[in-house]
mmCIF file of C-alpha atoms in Angstrom:
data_model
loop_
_atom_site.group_PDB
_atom_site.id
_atom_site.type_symbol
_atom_site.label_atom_id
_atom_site.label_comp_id
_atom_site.label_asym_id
_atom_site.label_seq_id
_atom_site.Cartn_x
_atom_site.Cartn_y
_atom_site.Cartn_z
ATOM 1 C CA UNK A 1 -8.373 -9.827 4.043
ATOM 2 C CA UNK A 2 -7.358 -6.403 2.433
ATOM 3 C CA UNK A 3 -4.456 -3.983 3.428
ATOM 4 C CA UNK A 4 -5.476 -0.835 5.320
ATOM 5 C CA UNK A 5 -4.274 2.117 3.631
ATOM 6 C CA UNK A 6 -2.904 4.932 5.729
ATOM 7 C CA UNK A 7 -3.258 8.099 4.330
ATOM 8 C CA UNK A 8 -1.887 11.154 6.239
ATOM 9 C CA UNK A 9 -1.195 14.919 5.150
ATOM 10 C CA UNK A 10 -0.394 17.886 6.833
ATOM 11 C CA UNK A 11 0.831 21.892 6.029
ATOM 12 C CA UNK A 12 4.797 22.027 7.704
ATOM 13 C CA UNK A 13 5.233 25.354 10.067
ATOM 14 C CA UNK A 14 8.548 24.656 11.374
ATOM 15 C CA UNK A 15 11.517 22.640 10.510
ATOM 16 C CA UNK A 16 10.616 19.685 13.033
ATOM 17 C CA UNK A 17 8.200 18.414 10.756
ATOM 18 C CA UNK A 18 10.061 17.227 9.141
ATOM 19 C CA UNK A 19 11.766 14.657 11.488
ATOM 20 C CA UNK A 20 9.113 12.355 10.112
ATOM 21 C CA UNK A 21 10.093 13.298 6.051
ATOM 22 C CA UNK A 22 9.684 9.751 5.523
ATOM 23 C CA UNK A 23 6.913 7.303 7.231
ATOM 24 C CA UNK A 24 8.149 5.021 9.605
ATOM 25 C CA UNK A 25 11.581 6.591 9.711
ATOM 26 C CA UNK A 26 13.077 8.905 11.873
ATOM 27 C CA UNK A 27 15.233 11.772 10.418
ATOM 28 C CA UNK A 28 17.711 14.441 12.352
ATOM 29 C CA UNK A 29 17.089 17.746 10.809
ATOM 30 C CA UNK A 30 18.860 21.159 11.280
ATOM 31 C CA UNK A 31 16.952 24.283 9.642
ATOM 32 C CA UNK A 32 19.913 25.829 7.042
ATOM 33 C CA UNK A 33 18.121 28.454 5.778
ATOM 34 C CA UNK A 34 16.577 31.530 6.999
ATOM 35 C CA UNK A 35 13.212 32.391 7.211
ATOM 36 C CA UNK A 36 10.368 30.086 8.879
ATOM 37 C CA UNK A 37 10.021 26.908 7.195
ATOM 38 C CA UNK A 38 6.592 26.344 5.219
ATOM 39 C CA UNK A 39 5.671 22.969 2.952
ATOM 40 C CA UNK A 40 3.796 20.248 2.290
ATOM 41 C CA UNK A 41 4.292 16.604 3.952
ATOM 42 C CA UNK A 42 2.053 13.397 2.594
ATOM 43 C CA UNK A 43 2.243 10.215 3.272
ATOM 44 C CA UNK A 44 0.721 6.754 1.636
ATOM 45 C CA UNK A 45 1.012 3.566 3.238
ATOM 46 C CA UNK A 46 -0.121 0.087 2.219
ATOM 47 C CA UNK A 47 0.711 -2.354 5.180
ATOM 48 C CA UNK A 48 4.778 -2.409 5.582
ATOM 49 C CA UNK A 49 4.745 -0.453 2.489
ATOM 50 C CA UNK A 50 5.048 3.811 2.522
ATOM 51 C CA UNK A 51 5.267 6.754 0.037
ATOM 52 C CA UNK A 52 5.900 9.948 1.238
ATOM 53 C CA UNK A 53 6.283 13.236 -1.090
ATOM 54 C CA UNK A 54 7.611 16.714 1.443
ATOM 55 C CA UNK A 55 8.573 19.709 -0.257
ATOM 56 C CA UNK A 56 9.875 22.889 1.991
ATOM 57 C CA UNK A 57 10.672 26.152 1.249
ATOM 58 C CA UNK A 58 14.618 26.630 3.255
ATOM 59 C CA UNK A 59 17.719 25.145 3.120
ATOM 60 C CA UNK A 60 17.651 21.597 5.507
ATOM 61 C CA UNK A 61 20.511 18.938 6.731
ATOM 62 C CA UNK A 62 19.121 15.882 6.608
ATOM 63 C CA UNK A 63 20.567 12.780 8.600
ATOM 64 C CA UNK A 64 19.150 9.482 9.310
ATOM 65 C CA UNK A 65 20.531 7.072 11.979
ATOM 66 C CA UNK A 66 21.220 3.551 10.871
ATOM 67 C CA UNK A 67 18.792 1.736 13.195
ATOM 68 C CA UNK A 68 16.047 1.873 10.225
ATOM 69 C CA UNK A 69 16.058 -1.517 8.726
ATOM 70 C CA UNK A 70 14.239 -0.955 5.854
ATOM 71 C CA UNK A 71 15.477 0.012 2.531
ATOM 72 C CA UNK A 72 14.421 3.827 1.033
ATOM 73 C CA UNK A 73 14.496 4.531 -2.371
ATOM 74 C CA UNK A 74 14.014 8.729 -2.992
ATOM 75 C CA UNK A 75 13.484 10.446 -5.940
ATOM 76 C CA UNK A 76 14.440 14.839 -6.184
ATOM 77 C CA UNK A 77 11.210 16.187 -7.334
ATOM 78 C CA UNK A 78 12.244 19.833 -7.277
ATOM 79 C CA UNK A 79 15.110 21.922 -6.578
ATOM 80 C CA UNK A 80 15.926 25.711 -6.321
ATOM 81 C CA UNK A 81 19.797 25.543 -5.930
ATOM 82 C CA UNK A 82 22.144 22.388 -5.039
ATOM 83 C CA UNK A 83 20.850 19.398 -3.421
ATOM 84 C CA UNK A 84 23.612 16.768 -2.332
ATOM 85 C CA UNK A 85 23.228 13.205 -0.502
ATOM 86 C CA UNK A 86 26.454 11.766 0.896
ATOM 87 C CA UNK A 87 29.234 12.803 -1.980
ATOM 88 C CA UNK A 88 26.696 12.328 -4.751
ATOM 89 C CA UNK A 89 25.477 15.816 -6.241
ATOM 90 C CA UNK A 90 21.897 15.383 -7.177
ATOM 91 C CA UNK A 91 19.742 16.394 -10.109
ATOM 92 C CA UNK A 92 16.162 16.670 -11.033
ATOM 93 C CA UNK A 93 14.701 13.059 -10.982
ATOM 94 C CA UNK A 94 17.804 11.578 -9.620
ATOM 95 C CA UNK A 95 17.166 8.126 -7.928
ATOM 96 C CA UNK A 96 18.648 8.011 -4.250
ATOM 97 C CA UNK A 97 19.092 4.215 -2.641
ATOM 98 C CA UNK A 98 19.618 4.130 0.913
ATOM 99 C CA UNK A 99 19.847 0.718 2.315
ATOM 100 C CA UNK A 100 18.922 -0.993 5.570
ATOM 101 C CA UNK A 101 20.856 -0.080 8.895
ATOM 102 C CA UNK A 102 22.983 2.367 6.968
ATOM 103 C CA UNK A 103 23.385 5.996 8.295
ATOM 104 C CA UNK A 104 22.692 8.967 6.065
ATOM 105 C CA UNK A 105 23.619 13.008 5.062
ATOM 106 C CA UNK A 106 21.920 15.034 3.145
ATOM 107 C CA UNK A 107 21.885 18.988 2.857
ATOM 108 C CA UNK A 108 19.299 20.886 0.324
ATOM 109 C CA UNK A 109 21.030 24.540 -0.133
ATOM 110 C CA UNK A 110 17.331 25.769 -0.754
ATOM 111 C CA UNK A 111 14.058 25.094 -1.429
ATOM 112 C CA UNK A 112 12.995 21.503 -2.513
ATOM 113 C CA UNK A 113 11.091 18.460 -3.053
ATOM 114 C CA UNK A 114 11.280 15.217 -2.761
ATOM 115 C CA UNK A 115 9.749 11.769 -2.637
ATOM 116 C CA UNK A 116 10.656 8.352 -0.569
ATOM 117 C CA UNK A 117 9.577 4.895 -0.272
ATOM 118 C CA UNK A 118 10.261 2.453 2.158
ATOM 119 C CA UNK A 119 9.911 -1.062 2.240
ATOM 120 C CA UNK A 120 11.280 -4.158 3.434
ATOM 121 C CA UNK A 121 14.285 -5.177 1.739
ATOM 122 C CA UNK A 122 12.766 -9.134 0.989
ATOM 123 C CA UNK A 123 9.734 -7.032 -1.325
ATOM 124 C CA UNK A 124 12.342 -6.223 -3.913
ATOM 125 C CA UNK A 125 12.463 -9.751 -6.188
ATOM 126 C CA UNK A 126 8.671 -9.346 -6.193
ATOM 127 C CA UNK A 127 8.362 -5.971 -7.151
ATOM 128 C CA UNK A 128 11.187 -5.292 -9.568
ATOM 129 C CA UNK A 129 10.611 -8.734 -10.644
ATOM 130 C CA UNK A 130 11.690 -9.288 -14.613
ATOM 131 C CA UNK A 131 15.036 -6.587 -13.885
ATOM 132 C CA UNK A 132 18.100 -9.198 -13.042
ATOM 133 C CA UNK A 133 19.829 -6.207 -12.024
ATOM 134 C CA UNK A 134 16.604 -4.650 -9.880
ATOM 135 C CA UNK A 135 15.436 -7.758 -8.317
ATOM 136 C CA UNK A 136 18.363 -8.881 -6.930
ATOM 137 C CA UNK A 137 18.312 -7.756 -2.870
ATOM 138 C CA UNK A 138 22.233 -7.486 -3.353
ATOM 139 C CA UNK A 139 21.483 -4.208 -5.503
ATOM 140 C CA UNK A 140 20.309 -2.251 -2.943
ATOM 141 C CA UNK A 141 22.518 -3.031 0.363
ATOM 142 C CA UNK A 142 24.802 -0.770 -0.954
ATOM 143 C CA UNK A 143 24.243 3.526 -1.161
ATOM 144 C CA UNK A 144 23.459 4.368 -4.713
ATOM 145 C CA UNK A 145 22.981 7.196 -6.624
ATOM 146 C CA UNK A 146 21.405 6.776 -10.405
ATOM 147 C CA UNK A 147 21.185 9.398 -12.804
ATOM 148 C CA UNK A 148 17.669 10.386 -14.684
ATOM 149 C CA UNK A 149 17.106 10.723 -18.107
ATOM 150 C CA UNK A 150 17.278 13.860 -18.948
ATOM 151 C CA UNK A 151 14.557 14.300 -21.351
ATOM 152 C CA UNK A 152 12.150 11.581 -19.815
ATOM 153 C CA UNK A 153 12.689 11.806 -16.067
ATOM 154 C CA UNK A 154 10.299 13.990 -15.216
ATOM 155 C CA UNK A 155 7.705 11.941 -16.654
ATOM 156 C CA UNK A 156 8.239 9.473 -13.785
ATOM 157 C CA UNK A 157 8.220 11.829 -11.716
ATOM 158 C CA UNK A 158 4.874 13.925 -12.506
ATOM 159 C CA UNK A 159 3.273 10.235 -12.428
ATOM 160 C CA UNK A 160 4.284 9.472 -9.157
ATOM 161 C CA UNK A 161 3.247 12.925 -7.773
ATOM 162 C CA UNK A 162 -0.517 12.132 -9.600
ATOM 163 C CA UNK A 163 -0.475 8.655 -8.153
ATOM 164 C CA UNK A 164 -0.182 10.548 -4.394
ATOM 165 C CA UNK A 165 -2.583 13.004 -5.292
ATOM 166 C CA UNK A 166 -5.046 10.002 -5.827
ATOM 167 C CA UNK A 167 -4.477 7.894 -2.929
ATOM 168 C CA UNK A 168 -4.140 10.934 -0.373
ATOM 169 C CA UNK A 169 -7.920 11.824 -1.368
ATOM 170 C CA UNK A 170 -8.899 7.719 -0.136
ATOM 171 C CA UNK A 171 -9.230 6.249 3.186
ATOM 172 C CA UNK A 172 -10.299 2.535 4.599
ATOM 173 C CA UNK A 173 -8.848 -0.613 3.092
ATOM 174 C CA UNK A 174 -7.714 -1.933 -0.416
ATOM 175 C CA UNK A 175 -8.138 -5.272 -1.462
ATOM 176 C CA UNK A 176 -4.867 -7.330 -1.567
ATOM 177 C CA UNK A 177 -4.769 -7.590 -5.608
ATOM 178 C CA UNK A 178 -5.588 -3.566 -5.462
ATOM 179 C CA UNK A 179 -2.674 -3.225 -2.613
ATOM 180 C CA UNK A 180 -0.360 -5.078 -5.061
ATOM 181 C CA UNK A 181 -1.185 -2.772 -7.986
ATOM 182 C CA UNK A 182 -0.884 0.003 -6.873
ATOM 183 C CA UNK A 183 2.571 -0.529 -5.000
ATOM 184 C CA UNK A 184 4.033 -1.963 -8.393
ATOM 185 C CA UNK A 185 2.743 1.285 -9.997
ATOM 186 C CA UNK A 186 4.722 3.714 -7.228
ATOM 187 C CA UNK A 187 7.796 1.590 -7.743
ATOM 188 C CA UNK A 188 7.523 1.533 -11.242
ATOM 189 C CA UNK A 189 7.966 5.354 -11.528
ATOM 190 C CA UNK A 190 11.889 4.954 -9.260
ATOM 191 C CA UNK A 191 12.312 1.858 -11.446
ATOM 192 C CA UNK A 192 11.953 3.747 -14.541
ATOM 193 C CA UNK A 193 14.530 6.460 -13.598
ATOM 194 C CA UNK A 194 17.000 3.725 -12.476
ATOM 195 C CA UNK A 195 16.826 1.871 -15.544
ATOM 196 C CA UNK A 196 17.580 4.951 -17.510
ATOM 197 C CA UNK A 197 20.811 5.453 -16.033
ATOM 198 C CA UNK A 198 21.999 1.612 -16.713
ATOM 199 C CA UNK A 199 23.395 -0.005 -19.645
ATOM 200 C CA UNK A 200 20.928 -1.450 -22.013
ATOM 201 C CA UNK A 201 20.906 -5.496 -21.020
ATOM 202 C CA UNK A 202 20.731 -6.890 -24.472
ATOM 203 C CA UNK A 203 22.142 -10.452 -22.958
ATOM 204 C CA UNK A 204 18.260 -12.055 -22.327
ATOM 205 C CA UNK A 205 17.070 -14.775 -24.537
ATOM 206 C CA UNK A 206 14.191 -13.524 -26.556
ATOM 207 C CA UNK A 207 11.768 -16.549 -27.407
ATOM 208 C CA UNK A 208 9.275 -16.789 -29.769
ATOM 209 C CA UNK A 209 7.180 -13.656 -29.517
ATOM 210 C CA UNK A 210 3.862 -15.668 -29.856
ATOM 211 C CA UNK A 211 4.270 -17.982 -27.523
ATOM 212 C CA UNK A 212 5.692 -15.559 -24.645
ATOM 213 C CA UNK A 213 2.097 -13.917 -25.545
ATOM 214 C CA UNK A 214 1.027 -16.494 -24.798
ATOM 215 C CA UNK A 215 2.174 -17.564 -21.358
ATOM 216 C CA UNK A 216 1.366 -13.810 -21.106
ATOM 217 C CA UNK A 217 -2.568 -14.112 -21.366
ATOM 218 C CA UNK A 218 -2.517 -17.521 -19.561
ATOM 219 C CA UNK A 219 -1.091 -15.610 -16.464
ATOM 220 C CA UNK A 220 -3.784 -13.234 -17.462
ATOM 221 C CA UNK A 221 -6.210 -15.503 -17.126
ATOM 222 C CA UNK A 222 -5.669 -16.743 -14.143
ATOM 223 C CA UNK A 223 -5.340 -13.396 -12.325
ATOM 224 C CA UNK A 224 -9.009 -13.160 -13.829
ATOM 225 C CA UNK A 225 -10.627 -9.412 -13.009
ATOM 226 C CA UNK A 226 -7.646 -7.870 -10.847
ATOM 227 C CA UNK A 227 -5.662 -5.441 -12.282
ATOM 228 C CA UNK A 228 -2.329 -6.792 -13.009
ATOM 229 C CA UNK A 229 0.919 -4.489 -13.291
ATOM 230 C CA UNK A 230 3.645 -5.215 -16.089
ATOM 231 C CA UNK A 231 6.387 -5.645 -13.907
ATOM 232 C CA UNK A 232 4.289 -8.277 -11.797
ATOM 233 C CA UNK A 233 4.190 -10.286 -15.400
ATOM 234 C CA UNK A 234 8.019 -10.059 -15.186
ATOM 235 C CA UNK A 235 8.268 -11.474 -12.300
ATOM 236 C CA UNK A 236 6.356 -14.418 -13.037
ATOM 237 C CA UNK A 237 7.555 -15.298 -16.345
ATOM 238 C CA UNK A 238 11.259 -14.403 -15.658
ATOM 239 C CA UNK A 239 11.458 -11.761 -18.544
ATOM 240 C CA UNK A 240 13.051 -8.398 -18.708
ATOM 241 C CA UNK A 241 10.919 -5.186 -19.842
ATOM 242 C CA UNK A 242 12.658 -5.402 -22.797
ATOM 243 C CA UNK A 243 11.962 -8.735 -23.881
ATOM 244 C CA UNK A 244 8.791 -8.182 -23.207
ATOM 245 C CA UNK A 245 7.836 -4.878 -24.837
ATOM 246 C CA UNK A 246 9.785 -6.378 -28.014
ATOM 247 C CA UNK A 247 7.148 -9.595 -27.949
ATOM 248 C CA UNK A 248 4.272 -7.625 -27.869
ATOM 249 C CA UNK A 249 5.410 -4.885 -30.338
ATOM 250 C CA UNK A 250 5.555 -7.821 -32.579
ATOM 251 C CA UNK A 251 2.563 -8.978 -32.219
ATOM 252 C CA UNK A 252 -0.101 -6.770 -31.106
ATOM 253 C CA UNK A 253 1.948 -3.749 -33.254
ATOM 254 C CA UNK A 254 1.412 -1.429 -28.676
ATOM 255 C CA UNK A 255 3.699 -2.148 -25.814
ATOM 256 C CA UNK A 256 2.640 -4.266 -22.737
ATOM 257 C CA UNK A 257 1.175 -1.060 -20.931
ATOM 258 C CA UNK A 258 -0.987 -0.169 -23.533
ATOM 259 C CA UNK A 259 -2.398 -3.743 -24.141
ATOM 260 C CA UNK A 260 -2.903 -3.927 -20.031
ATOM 261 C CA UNK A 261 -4.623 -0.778 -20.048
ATOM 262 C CA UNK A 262 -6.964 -1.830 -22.816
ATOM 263 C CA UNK A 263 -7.887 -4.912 -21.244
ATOM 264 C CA UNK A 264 -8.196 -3.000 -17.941
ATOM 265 C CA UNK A 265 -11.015 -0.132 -19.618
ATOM 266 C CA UNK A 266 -12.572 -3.564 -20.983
ATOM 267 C CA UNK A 267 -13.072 -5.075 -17.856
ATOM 268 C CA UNK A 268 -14.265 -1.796 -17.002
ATOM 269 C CA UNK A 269 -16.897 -2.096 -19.512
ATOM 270 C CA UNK A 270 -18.265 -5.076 -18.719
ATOM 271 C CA UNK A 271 -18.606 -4.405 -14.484
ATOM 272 C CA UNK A 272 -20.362 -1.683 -15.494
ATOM 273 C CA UNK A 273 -22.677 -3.434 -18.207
ATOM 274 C CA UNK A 274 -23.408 -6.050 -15.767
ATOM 275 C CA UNK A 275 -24.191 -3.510 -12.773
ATOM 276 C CA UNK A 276 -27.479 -1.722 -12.308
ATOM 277 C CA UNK A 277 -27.208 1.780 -11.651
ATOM 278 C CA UNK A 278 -27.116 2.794 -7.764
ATOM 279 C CA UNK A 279 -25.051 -0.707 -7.062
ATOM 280 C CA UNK A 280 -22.040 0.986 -8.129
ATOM 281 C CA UNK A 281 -20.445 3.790 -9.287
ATOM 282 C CA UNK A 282 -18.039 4.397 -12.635
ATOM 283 C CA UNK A 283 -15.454 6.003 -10.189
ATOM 284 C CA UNK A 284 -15.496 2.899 -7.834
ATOM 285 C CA UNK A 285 -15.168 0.280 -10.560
ATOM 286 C CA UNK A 286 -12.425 2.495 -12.317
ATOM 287 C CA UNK A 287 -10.431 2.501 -9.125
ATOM 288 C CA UNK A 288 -10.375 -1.247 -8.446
ATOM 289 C CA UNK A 289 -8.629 -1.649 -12.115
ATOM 290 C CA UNK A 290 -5.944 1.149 -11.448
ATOM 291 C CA UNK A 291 -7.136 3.973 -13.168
ATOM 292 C CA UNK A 292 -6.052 6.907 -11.198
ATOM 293 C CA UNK A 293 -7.081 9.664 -12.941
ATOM 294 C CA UNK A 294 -10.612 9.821 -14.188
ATOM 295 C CA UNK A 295 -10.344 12.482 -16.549
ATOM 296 C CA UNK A 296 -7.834 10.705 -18.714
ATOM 297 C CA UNK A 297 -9.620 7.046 -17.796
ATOM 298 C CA UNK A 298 -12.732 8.577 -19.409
ATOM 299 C CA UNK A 299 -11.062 9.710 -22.069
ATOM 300 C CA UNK A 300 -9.322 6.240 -23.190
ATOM 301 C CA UNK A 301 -13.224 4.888 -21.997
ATOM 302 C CA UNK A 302 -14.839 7.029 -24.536
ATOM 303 C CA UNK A 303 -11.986 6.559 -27.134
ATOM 304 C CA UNK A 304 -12.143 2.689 -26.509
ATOM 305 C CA UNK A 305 -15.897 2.607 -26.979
ATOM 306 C CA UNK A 306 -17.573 5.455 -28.042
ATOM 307 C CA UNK A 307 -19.371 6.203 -25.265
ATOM 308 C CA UNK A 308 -19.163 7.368 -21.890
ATOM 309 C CA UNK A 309 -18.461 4.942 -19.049
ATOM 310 C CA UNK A 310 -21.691 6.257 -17.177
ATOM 311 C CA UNK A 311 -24.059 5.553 -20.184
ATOM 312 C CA UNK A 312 -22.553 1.901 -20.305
ATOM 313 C CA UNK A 313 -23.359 1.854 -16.626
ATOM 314 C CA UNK A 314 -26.945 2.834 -17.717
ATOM 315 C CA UNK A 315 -27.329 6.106 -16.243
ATOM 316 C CA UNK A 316 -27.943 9.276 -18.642
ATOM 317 C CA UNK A 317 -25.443 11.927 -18.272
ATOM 318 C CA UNK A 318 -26.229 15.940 -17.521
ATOM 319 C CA UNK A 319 -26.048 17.969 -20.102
ATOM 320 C CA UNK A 320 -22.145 19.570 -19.807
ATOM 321 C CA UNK A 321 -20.071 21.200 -21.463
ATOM 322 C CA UNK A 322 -18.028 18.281 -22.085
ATOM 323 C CA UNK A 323 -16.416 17.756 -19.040
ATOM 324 C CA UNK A 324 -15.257 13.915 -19.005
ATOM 325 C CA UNK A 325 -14.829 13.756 -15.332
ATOM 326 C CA UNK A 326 -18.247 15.129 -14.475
ATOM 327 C CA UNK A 327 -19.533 12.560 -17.083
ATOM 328 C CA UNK A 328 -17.014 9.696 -15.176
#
């Protein structure tokens, strides 16, 4: 049985819009600014699960009553002049935890953006699973603020914008392997930003490199064609990020994203060597193993194998100019 995915997006034209800023959640807003407010709001939701991305051209005051009981995790996308939640002054990329039943303040002096998910509290050991400090439920029942890395926290961010961009453009339901990716991968782009801002945790046991590898591909192997997400392989062996980028650094000489992704383009390949053309299509297949963007997914494709993912499928591409995502 899969999990319908809600997509909905809509222009703002008026401050009221955005009393629904984030899905499921209802938010007191005052206008602050002058001028009639104009934005973007989108939301993504998969079951209980919801990411929503606004972004508004005026000043607002924000407040949220404390009847919500599920935990929201927000990220600042964009900012034209000071943003501030509670007493903590935000910056670009700044993580923002606000936890179940607790009310909240915010004022944006100017035009912003901003993105939110919300989710029940008893998701967290699963999906910051391998993270001691993320996993725990106790983390996030208190207000937080955590500080981005400068120099890489917009990388999370532009990732989670693309990942919104992809979903908004799909409707009906995703299988519950797909659901699971695809969650992991929004919450992977706050988790990054968090873990920035904390100390390294240096005090895991690192075990033989070769044989976490392989309890690795065993958990692999079971999970057969699904896509699986690092930080699901965390959870289920018990290992931090860390440990397990330094294991496969070690052995394979790439991190545990990059080996995932290879083994994700190769079970790409063989769907589409195995499917006759018309049964499928490269965009379909591409999407049930996580690859959001085709233009770069056809470019690691053709990289990978030296030829484009719709000649492995069997069908001859148009001549082009070279345009992978025509080709994809």
């Amino acid at each position: 049985m899969g999990q319908f995915l809600l997509v909905d997006s809509k222009k703002l034209d008026g401050f009221e819009g955005l009393r629904q800023a984030v899905h499921g959640s209802h938010v007191d807003v005052m206008q602050l600014g002058r001028g009639r407010l104009r934005g973007t709001l989108s939301h993504v939701g998969i079951g209980e699960f919801s990411l929503s991305i606004g972004a508004f051209n005026v000043g607002m005051r924000t407040q949220r009553v404390s009847s919500d009981d599920k935990l929201i995790i927000g990220m600042l996308l964009t900012a034209q002049e000071r943003v501030a939640h509670w007493a903590f002054d935000m910056q670009l990329n700044d993580v923002l935890v606000i936890p179940p039943r607790l009310e909240h303040d915010g004022v944006f002096h100017g035009a912003s953006a901003y993105a939110a998910m919300r989710f029940d509290l008893s998701e967290v050991a699963s999906l910051f699973g391998g993270e001691a400090r993320l996993s725990d439920p106790d983390t996030w029942r208190s207000r937080g603020h955590f500080r981005a890395d400068l120099e890489t926290g917009g990388i999370a961010s532009r990732r989670l914008v693309r990942i919104m961009s992809h979903l908004r453009s799909r409707t009906g339901s995703l299988t519950p392997s797909t659901a699971d990716f695809w969650k992991r991968s929004i919450v992977e782009c706050m988790a990054a930003n968090v873990m920035s801002s904390l100390p390294p945790d240096d005090s895991g046991w690192l075990p033989s490199a070769r044989r976490l590898i392989r309890r690795v591909e065993d958990h692999l192997d079971e999970a057969g064609t699904r896509p699986v997400h690092v930080s699901e392989i965390c959870a289920a062996l018990s290992v931090s990020r860390r440990t397990l980028h330094r294991a496969f650094q070690e052995v394979f000489g790439l991190g545990p994203v990059s080996f995932l992704r290879h083994k994700r383009l190769c079970t790409v390949y063989s769907i589409l060597r195995r499917s006759a053309p018309g049964s499928t299509t490269v965009a379909a297949v591409a999407m049930q193993q996580g690859f959001y963007e085709l233009g770069r997914f056809a470019q690691y494709y053709l990289a990978m194998f030296g030829e484009h993912p719709s000649q492995t499928l069997g069908i001859t591409p148009l001549p082009t100019d070279g345009d992978s995502i025509a080709r994809a």
